[in-house]
Coordinates of C-alpha atoms and ligand atoms in Angstrom, one line a residue:
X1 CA 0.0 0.0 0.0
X2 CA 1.5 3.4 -0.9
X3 CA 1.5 6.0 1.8
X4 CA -0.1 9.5 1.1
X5 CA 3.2 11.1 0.1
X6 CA 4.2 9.0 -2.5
X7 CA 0.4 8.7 -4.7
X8 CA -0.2 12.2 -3.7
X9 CA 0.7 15.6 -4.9
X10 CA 2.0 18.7 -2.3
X11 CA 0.8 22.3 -2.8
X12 CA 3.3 24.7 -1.4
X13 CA 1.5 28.1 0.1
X14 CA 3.7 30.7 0.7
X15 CA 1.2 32.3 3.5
X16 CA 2.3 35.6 3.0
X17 CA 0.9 35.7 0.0
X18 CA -1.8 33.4 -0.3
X19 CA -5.0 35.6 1.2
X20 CA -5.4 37.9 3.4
X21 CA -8.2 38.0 5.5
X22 CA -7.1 39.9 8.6
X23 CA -7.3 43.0 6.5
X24 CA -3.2 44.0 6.6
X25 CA -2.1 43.2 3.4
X26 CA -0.3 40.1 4.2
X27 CA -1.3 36.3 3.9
X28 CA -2.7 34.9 6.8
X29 CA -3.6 31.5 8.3
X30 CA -7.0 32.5 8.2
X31 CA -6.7 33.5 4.5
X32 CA -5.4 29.8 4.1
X33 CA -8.3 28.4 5.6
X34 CA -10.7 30.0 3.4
X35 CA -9.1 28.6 0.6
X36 CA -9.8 25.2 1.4
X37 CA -12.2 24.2 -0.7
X38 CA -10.3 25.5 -3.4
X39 CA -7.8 23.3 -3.0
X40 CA -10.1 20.5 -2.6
X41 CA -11.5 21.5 -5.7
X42 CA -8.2 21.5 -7.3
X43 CA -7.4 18.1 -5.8
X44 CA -4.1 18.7 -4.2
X45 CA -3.4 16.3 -1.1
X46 CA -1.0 18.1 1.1
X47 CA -0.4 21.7 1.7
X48 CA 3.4 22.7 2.2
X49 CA 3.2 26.0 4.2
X50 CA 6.3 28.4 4.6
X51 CA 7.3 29.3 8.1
X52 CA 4.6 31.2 9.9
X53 CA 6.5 31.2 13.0
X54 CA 7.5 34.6 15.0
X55 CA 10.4 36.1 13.2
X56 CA 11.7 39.4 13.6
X57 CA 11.0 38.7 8.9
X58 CA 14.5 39.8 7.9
X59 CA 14.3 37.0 5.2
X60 CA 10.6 36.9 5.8
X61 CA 9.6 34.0 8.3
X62 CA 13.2 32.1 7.7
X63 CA 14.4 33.8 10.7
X64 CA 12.3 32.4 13.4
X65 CA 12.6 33.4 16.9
X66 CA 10.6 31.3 18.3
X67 CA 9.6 27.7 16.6
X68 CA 6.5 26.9 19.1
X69 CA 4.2 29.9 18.2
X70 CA 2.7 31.8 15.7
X71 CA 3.4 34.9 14.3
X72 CA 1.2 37.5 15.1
X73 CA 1.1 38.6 11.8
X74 CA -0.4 35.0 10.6
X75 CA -3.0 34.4 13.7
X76 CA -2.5 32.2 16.9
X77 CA -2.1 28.4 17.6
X78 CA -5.6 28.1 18.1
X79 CA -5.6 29.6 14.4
X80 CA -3.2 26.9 13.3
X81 CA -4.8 24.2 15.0
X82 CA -8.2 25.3 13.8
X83 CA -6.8 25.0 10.0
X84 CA -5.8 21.6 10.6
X85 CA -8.4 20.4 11.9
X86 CA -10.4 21.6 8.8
X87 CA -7.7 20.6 6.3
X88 CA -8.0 17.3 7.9
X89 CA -11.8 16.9 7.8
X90 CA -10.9 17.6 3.5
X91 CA -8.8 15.5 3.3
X92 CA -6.0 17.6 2.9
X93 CA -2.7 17.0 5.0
X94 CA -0.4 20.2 6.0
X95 CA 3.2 20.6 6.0
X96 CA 5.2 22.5 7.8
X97 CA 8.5 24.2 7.0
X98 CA 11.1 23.6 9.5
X99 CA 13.8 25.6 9.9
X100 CA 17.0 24.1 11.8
X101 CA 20.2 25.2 10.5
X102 CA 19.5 29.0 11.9
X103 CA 17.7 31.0 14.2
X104 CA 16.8 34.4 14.1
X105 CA 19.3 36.8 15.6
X106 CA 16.1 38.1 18.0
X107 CA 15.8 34.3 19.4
X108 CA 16.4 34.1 23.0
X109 CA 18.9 31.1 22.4
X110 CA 21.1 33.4 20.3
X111 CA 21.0 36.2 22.4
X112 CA 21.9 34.4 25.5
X113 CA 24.7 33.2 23.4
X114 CA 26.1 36.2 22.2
X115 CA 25.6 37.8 26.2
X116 CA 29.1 36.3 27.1
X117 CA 31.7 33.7 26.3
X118 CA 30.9 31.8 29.3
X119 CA 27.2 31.7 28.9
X120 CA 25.8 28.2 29.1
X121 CA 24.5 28.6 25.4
X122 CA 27.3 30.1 24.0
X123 CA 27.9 26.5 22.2
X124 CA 24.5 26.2 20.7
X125 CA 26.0 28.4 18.0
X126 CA 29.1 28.4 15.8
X127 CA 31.4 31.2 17.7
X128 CA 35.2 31.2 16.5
X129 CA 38.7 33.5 17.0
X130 CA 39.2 36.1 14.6
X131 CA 42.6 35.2 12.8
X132 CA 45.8 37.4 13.9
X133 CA 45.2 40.3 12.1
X134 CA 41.1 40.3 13.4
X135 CA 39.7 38.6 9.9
X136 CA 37.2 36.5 9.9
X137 CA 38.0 32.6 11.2
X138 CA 38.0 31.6 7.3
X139 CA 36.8 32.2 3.8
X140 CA 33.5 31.3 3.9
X141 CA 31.0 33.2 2.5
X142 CA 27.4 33.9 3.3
X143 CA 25.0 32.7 0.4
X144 CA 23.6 36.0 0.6
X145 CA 26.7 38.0 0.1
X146 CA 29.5 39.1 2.4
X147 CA 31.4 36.8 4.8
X148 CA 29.7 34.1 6.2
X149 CA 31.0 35.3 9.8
X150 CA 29.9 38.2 11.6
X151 CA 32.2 40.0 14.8
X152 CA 30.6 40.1 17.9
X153 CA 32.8 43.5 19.3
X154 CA 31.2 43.0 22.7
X155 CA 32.7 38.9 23.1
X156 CA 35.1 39.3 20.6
X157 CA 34.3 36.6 18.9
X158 CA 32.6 35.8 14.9
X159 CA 29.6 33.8 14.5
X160 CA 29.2 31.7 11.7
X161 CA 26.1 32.6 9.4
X162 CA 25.5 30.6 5.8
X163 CA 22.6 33.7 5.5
X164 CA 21.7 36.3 6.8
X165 CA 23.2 38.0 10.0
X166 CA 20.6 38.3 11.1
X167 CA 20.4 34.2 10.4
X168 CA 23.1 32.9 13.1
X169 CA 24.0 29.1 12.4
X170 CA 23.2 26.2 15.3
X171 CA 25.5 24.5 16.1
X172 CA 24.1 20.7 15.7
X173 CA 27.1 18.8 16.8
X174 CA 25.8 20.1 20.5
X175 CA 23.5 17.0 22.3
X176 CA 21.2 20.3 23.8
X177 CA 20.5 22.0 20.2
X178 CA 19.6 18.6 18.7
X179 CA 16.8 18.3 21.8
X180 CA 15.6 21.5 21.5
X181 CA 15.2 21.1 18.2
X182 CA 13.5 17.7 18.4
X183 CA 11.4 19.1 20.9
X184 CA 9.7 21.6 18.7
X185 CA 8.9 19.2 16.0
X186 CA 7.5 17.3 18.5
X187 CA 5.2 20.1 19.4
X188 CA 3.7 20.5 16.0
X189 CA 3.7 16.5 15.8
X190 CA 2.0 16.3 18.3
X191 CA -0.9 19.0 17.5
X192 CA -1.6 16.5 14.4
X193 CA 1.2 17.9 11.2
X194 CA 1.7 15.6 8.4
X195 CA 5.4 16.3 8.0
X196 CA 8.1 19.1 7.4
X197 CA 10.1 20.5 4.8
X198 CA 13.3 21.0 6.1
X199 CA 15.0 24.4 5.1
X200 CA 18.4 23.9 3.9
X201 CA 18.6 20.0 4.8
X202 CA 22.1 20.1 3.6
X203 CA 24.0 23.5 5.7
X204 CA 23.1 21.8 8.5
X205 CA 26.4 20.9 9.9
X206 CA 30.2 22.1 9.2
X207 CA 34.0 20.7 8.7
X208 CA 34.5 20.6 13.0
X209 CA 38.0 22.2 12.2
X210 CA 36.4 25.4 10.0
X211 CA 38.5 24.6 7.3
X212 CA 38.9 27.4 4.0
X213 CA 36.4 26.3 1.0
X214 CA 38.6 25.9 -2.0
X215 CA 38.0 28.4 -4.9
X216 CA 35.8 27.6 -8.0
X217 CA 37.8 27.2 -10.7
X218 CA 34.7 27.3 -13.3
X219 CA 33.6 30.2 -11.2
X220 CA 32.5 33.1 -13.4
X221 CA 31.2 36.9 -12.6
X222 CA 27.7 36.1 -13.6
X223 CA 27.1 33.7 -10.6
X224 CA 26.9 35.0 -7.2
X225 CA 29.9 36.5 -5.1
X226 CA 28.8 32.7 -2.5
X227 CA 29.8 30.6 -6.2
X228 CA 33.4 31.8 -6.3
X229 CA 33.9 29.0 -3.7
X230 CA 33.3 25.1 -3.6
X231 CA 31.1 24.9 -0.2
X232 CA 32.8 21.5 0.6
X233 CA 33.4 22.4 4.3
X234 CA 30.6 24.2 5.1
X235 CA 27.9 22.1 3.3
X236 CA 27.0 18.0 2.6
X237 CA 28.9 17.1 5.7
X238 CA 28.9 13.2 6.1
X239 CA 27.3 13.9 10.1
X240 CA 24.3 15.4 8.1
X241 CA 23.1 11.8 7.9
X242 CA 22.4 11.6 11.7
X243 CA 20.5 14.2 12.4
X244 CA 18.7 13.6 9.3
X245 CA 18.1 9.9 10.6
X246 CA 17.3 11.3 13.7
X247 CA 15.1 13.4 12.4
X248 CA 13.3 11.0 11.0
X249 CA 13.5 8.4 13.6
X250 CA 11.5 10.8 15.8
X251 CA 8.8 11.3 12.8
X252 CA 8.6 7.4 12.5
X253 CA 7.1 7.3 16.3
X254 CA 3.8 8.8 14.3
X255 CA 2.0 7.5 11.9
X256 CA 2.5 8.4 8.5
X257 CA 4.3 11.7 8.7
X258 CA 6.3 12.5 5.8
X259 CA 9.9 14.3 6.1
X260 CA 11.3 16.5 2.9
X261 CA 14.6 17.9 2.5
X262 CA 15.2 21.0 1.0
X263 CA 18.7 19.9 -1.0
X264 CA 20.6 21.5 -3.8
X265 CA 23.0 19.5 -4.9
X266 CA 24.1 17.4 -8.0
X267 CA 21.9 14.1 -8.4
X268 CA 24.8 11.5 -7.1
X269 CA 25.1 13.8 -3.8
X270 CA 21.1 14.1 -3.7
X271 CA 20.1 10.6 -3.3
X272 CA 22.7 9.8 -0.3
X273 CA 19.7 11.8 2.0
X274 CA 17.2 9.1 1.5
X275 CA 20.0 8.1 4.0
X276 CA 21.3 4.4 4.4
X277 CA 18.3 1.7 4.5
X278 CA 15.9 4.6 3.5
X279 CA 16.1 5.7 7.8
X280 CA 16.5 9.3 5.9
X281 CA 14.5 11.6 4.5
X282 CA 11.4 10.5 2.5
X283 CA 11.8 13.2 0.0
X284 CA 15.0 15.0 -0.6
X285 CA 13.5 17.7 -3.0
X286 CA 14.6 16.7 -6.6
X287 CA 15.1 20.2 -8.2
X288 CA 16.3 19.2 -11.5
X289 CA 13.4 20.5 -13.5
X290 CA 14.1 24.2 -12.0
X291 CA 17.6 24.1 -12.2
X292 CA 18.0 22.5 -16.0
X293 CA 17.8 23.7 -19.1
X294 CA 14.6 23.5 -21.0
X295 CA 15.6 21.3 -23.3
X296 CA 14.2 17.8 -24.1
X297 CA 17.5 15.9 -24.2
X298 CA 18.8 17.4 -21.3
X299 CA 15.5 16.4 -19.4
X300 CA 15.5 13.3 -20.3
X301 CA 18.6 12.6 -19.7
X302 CA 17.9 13.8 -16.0
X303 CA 15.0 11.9 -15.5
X304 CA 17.3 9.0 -16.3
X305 CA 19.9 9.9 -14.1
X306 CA 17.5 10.1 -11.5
X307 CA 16.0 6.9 -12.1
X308 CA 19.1 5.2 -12.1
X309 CA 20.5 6.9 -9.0
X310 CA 17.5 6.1 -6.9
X311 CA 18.4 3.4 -4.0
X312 CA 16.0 0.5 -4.1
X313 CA 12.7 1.2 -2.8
X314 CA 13.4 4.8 -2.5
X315 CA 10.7 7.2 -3.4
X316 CA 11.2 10.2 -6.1
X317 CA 9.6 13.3 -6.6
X318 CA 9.8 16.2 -8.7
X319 CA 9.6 20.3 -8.3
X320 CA 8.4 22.7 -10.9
X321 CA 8.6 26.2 -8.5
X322 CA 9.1 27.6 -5.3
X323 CA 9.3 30.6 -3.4
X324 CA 13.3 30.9 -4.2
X325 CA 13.1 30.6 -8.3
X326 CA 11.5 32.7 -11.2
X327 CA 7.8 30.8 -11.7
X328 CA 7.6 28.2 -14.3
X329 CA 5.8 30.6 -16.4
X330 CA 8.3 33.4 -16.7
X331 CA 11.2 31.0 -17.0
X332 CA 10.2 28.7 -20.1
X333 CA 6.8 31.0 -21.0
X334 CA 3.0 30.8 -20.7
X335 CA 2.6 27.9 -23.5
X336 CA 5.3 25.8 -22.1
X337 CA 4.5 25.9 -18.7
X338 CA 1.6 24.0 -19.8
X339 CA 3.8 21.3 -21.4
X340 CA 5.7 21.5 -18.1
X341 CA 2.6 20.8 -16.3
X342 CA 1.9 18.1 -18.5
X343 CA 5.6 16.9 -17.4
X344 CA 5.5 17.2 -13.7
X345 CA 2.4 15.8 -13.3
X346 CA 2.5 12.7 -15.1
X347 CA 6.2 11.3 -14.1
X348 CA 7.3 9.0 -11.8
X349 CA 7.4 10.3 -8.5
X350 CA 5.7 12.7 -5.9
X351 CA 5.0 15.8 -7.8
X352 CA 5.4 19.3 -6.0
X353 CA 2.9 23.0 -7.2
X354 CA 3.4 26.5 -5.9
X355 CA 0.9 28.4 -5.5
X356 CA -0.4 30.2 -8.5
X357 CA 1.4 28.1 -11.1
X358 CA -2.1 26.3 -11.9
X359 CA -3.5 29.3 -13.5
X360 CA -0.1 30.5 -14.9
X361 CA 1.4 33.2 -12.7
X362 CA 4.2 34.6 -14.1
X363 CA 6.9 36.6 -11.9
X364 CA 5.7 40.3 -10.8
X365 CA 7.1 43.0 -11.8
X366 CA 8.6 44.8 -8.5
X367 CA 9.7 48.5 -8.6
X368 CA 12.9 49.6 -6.5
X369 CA 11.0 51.3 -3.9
X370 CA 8.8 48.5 -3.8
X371 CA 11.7 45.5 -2.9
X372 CA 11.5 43.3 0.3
X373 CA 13.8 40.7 -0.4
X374 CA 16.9 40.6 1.4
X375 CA 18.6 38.4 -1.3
X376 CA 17.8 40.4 -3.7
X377 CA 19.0 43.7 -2.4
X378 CA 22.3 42.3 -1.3
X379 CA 23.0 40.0 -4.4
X380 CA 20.9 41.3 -7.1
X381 CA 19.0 38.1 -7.4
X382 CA 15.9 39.3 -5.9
X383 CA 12.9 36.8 -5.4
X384 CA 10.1 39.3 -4.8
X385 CA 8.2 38.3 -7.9
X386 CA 7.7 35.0 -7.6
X387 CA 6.4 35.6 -4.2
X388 CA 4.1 38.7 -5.6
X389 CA -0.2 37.9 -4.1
X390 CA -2.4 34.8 -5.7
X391 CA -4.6 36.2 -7.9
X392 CA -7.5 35.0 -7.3
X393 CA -10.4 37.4 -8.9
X394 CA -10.2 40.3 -11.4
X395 CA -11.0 42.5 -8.1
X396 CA -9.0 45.3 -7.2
X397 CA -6.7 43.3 -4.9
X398 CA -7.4 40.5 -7.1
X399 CA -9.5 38.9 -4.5
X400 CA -5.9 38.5 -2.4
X401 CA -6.7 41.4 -0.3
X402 CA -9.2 44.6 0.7
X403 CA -5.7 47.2 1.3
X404 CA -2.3 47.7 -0.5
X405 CA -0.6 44.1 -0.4
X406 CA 3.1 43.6 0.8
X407 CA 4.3 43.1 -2.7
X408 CA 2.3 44.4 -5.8
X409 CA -0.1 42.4 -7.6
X410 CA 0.8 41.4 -10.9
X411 CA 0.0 43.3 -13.8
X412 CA -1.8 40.7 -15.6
X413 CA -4.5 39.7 -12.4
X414 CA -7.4 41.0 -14.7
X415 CA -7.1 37.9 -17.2
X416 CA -4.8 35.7 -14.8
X417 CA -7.0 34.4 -12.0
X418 CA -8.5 31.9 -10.3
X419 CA -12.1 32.9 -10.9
X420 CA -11.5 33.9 -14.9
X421 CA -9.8 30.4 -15.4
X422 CA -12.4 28.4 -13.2
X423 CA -15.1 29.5 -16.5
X424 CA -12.8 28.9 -19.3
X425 CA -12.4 25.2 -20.5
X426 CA -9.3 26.0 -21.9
X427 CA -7.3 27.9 -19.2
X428 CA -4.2 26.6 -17.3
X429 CA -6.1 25.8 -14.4
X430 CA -8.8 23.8 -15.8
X431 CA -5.7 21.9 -17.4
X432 CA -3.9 21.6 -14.0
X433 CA -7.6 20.4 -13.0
X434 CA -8.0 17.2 -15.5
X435 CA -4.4 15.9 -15.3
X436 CA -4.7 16.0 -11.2
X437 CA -8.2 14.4 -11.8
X438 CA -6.1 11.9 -14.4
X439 CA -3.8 11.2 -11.9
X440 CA -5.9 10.6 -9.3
X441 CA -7.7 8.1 -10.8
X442 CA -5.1 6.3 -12.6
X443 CA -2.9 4.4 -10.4
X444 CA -0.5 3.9 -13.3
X445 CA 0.3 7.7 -13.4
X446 CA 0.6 7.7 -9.6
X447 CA 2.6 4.2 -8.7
X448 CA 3.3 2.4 -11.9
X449 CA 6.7 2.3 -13.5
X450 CA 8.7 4.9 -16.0
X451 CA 9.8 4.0 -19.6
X452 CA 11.6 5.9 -21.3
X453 CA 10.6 6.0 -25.2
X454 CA 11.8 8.9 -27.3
X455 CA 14.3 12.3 -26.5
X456 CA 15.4 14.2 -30.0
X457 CA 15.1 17.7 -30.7
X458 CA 12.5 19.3 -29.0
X459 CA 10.6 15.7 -28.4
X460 CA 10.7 13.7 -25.2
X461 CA 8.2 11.0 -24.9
X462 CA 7.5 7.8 -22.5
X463 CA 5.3 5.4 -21.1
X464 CA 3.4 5.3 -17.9
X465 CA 2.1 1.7 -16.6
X466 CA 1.1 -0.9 -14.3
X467 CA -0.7 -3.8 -14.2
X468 CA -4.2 -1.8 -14.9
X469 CA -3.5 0.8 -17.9
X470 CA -0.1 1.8 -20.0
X471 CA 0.3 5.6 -21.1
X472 CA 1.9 7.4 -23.4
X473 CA 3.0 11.0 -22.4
X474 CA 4.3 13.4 -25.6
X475 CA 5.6 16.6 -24.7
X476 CA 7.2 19.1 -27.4
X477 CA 9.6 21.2 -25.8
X478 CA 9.8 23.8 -28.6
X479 CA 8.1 25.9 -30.6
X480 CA 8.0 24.0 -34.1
X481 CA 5.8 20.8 -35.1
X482 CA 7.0 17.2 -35.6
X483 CA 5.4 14.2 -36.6
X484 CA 6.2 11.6 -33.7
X485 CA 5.7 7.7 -34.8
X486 CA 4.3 5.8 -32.5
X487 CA 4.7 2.4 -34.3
X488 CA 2.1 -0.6 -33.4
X489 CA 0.4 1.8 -30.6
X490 CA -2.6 3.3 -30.8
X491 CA -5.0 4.9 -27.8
X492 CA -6.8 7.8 -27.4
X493 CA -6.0 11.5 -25.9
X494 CA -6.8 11.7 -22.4
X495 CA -5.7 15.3 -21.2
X496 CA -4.1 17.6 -23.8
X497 CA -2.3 20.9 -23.8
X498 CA -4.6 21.9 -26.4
X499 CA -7.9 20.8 -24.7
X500 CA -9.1 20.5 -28.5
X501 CA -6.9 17.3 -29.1
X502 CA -8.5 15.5 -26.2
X503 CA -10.8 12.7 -27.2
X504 CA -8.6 12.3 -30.6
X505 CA -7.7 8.6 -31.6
X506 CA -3.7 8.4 -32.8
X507 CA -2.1 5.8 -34.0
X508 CA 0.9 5.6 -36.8
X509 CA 2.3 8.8 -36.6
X510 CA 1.2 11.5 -34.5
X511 CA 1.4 15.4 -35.8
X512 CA 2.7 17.4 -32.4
X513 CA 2.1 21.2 -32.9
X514 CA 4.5 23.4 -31.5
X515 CA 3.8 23.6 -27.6
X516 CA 2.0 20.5 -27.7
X517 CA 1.6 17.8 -25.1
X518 CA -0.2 15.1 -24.3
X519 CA -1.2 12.2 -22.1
X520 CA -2.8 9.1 -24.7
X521 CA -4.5 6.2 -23.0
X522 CA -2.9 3.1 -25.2
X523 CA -5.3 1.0 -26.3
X524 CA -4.7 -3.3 -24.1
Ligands
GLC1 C1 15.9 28.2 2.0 C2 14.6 28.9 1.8 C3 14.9 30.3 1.5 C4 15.6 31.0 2.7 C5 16.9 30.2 3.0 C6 17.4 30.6 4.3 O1 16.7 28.1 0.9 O2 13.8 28.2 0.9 O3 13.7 31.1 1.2 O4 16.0 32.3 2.4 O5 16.7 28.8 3.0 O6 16.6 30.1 5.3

């Protein structure tokens, strides 16, 4: 029997942004709850939900000062608890995003650390000597820009920070942070969560002797002052794999709870958190359709890869956007985000959708005076518009909220919305509506095996079965049409890019417009 996680699909809210009922212009928990039913209607099974934690917000909840409450700004526990209890009665499980390899500067841990070298929690964190001539302990560098060590003047001392400084780094190879820690997910366990996504699953711990990061020798001006390094000693440290099988040791005293890992890192190095005997992580985030080209080859070659890599019995899943990325939409385009719908929801593997990609967001447009993000005012690489308000109604507001919203809506909310797409047959969502519907119903889409057919030029195509039904997915990954021969198969269109084509027989050779995709249902 499959558990939840692996037949179902996850829906990540970034609250913020998802709808705002309190009347402030920011996303609330309450605005979450009232969207319930559309995500029933949608047919998502679990809602991933960015921290909502107190946080002082200088990188906007991933600085958490305290991880058993609520923000203010979000509602209450009762609030939270409330919105489980109804996601639950749907159907629906919720997520949680966890966030253990920092604090916020503002927690009391950190500031009892920073109070004086002799302070009982001055370990919890990573505090170091400056070098002789008062430099930082070494080279590394925060992913956000600058060192990745901050001076304390009063003690003296540099804290390590892979963010923010306002973002001080645990120290996890102390017995007291791993029980605090475990403590707070234990609080949210045991109020009834589903799981966590664990914020950057693969910081956690560092080289024990600080060691420089070599330089990147393919390192070029157009990536990010953090890419002149190779992270080897601050990031991937074999004693990850405990806490991460701690971590999930804990989890596996519940029933069903599902742990993902947020994890950027090459394929080979991705796999190794499913951790040995699978006692990792369920789902280490598989990225590779964000972070690859958008080419068909390529694709398919990763797919492959992935495939291949897997350890036996371990579970794969797939990511088409998140709150740290350009949308799907802005990065490949409006037609071939619905080829890349088509994509993510019909491979092998436990398919992840932020918010607003079903109808086609693409990234806002965010004046100067208008910018919030802290990554994009130190590095330039700002993530403001693919975090901009869900446009839900052609509403001033667009049905997100009554006042002026914490980041601008985007331009297009009149045409792009929930509401105008519900109507029209045609519309991303309505597409995002039958292949969820497909793939509900068809266990061959959910659980059945991957077979790779075809990957030339702008085609990548392969087959989808079990025991109950074989299909064959098409996708053309460019802009010009192909005839694709299909040999001795024959079947019938099930969900199409072009809602037109579904219901068409094909057999022989099949004529793929440009921007064309589609799921056939193969005849036994
Ligand atoms: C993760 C989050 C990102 C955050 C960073 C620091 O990458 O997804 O939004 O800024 O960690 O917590």
């Amino acid at each position: 029997m499959a558990e939840w996680w692996q037949s179902g699909i996850v829906y990540q809210v970034y609250p913020r942004s998802f709808a705002d009922v309190s009347g402030d212009g920011i996303g609330d928990l309450a605005g979450i709850a009232s969207k319930l039913p559309y995500l029933e209607w949608l047919g998502v099974d679990a809602i991933w939900i960015s921290p909502v934690y107190p946080s002082p917000m200088a990188d906007h909840g991933y600085d958490v000062s305290n991880y058993v409450d609520i923000h203010p700004l979000f509602g209450s526990v009762a609030d939270f608890d409330a919105l489980l209890r109804d996601a639950h009665a749907r159907g629906l499980k919720v997520i949680l995003d966890f966030v253990p390899n920092h604090t916020s500067s503002e927690h009391p841990w950190f500031l009892e650390s920073r109070s004086s070298r002799d302070n009982p929690k001055r370990d919890w964190y990573l505090w170091a000597d400056p070098r002789a001539d008062g430099a930082p302990p070494n080279n590394w560098l925060s992913v956000f820009g600058g060192p990745g060590w901050t001076l304390d003047e009063s003690t003296g001392q540099y804290y390590c920070h892979a963010f923010l400084k306002e973002q001080p780094d645990l120290n996890w190879r102390n017995p007291e942070v791993r029980h605090a820690m475990y403590a707070a997910m234990k609080f949210w366990l045991d109020r009834g969560v589903d799981g966590f996504r664990v914020d950057v699953l693969w910081h956690l711990i560092k080289d024990a002797t600080f060691r420089d990061n070599p330089k990147n020798p393919d390192y070029s001006p157009d990536q990010t002052p953090y890419n002149s390094l190779l992270p080897v000693y601050s990031t991937d440290q074999p004693e990850v794999h405990e806490i991460v099988r701690e971590m999930r040791a804990l989890l596996d005293r519940y029933e069903s709870r599902v742990l993902i890992g947020e994890v950027y890192l090459p394929v080979q190095r991705l796999v190794t958190y499913y951790g040995v005997d699978q006692r990792g992580a369920h789902l280490p985030f598989n990225f590779q359709l964000i972070t690859l080209p958008w080419h068909a080859e390529r694709i398919a070659a990763a797919i492959g890869e992935y495939e291949g890599a897997l350890p036996v019995g371990a579970w794969p899943n797939w990511v088409l956007g998140n709150h740290d990325q350009p949308r799907i939409a802005s990065r490949v385009g409006r037609e071939q985000a619905r080829v890349a719908a088509i994509l993510l929801l019909t491979l092998r593997g436990t398919p992840t959708l932020y918010y607003g990609d079903e109808i086609g967001m693409r990234d806002g447009v965010i004046r100067p005076d208008e910018a919030e993000d802290p990554q994009g005012k130190n590095v330039g690489l700002s993530r403001d518009p693919q975090r901009t308000p869900m446009q839900w109604s052609a509403e001033p507001g667009a049905g997100f909220s009554t006042v002026k919203p914490w980041l601008p809506i985007g331009l297009d909310a009149e045409r792009c919305n929930v509401e105008v797409e519900r109507q029209d047959e045609r519309s991303s969502l309505n597409l995002y509506r039958r292949l969820i519907e497909l793939r509900r119903r068809e266990s061959a889409l959910q659980l059945g095996e991957y077979i790779p057919l075809a990957a030339s030029g702008d085609l990548l195509a392969f087959i989808r079965q079990d025991a109950s039904r074989r299909f064959l997915v098409v996708l053309n990954l460019g802009h010009h049409s192909h005839h694709f021969p299909i040999g001795d198969l024959r079947g019938e269109v099930v969900v199409a890019a072009d809602s037109f084509r579904e219901r068409e027989r094909v057999s022989g050779s099949i004529p793929v417009f440009g921007e064309d995709a589609f799921v056939i249902a193969l005849d036994h």
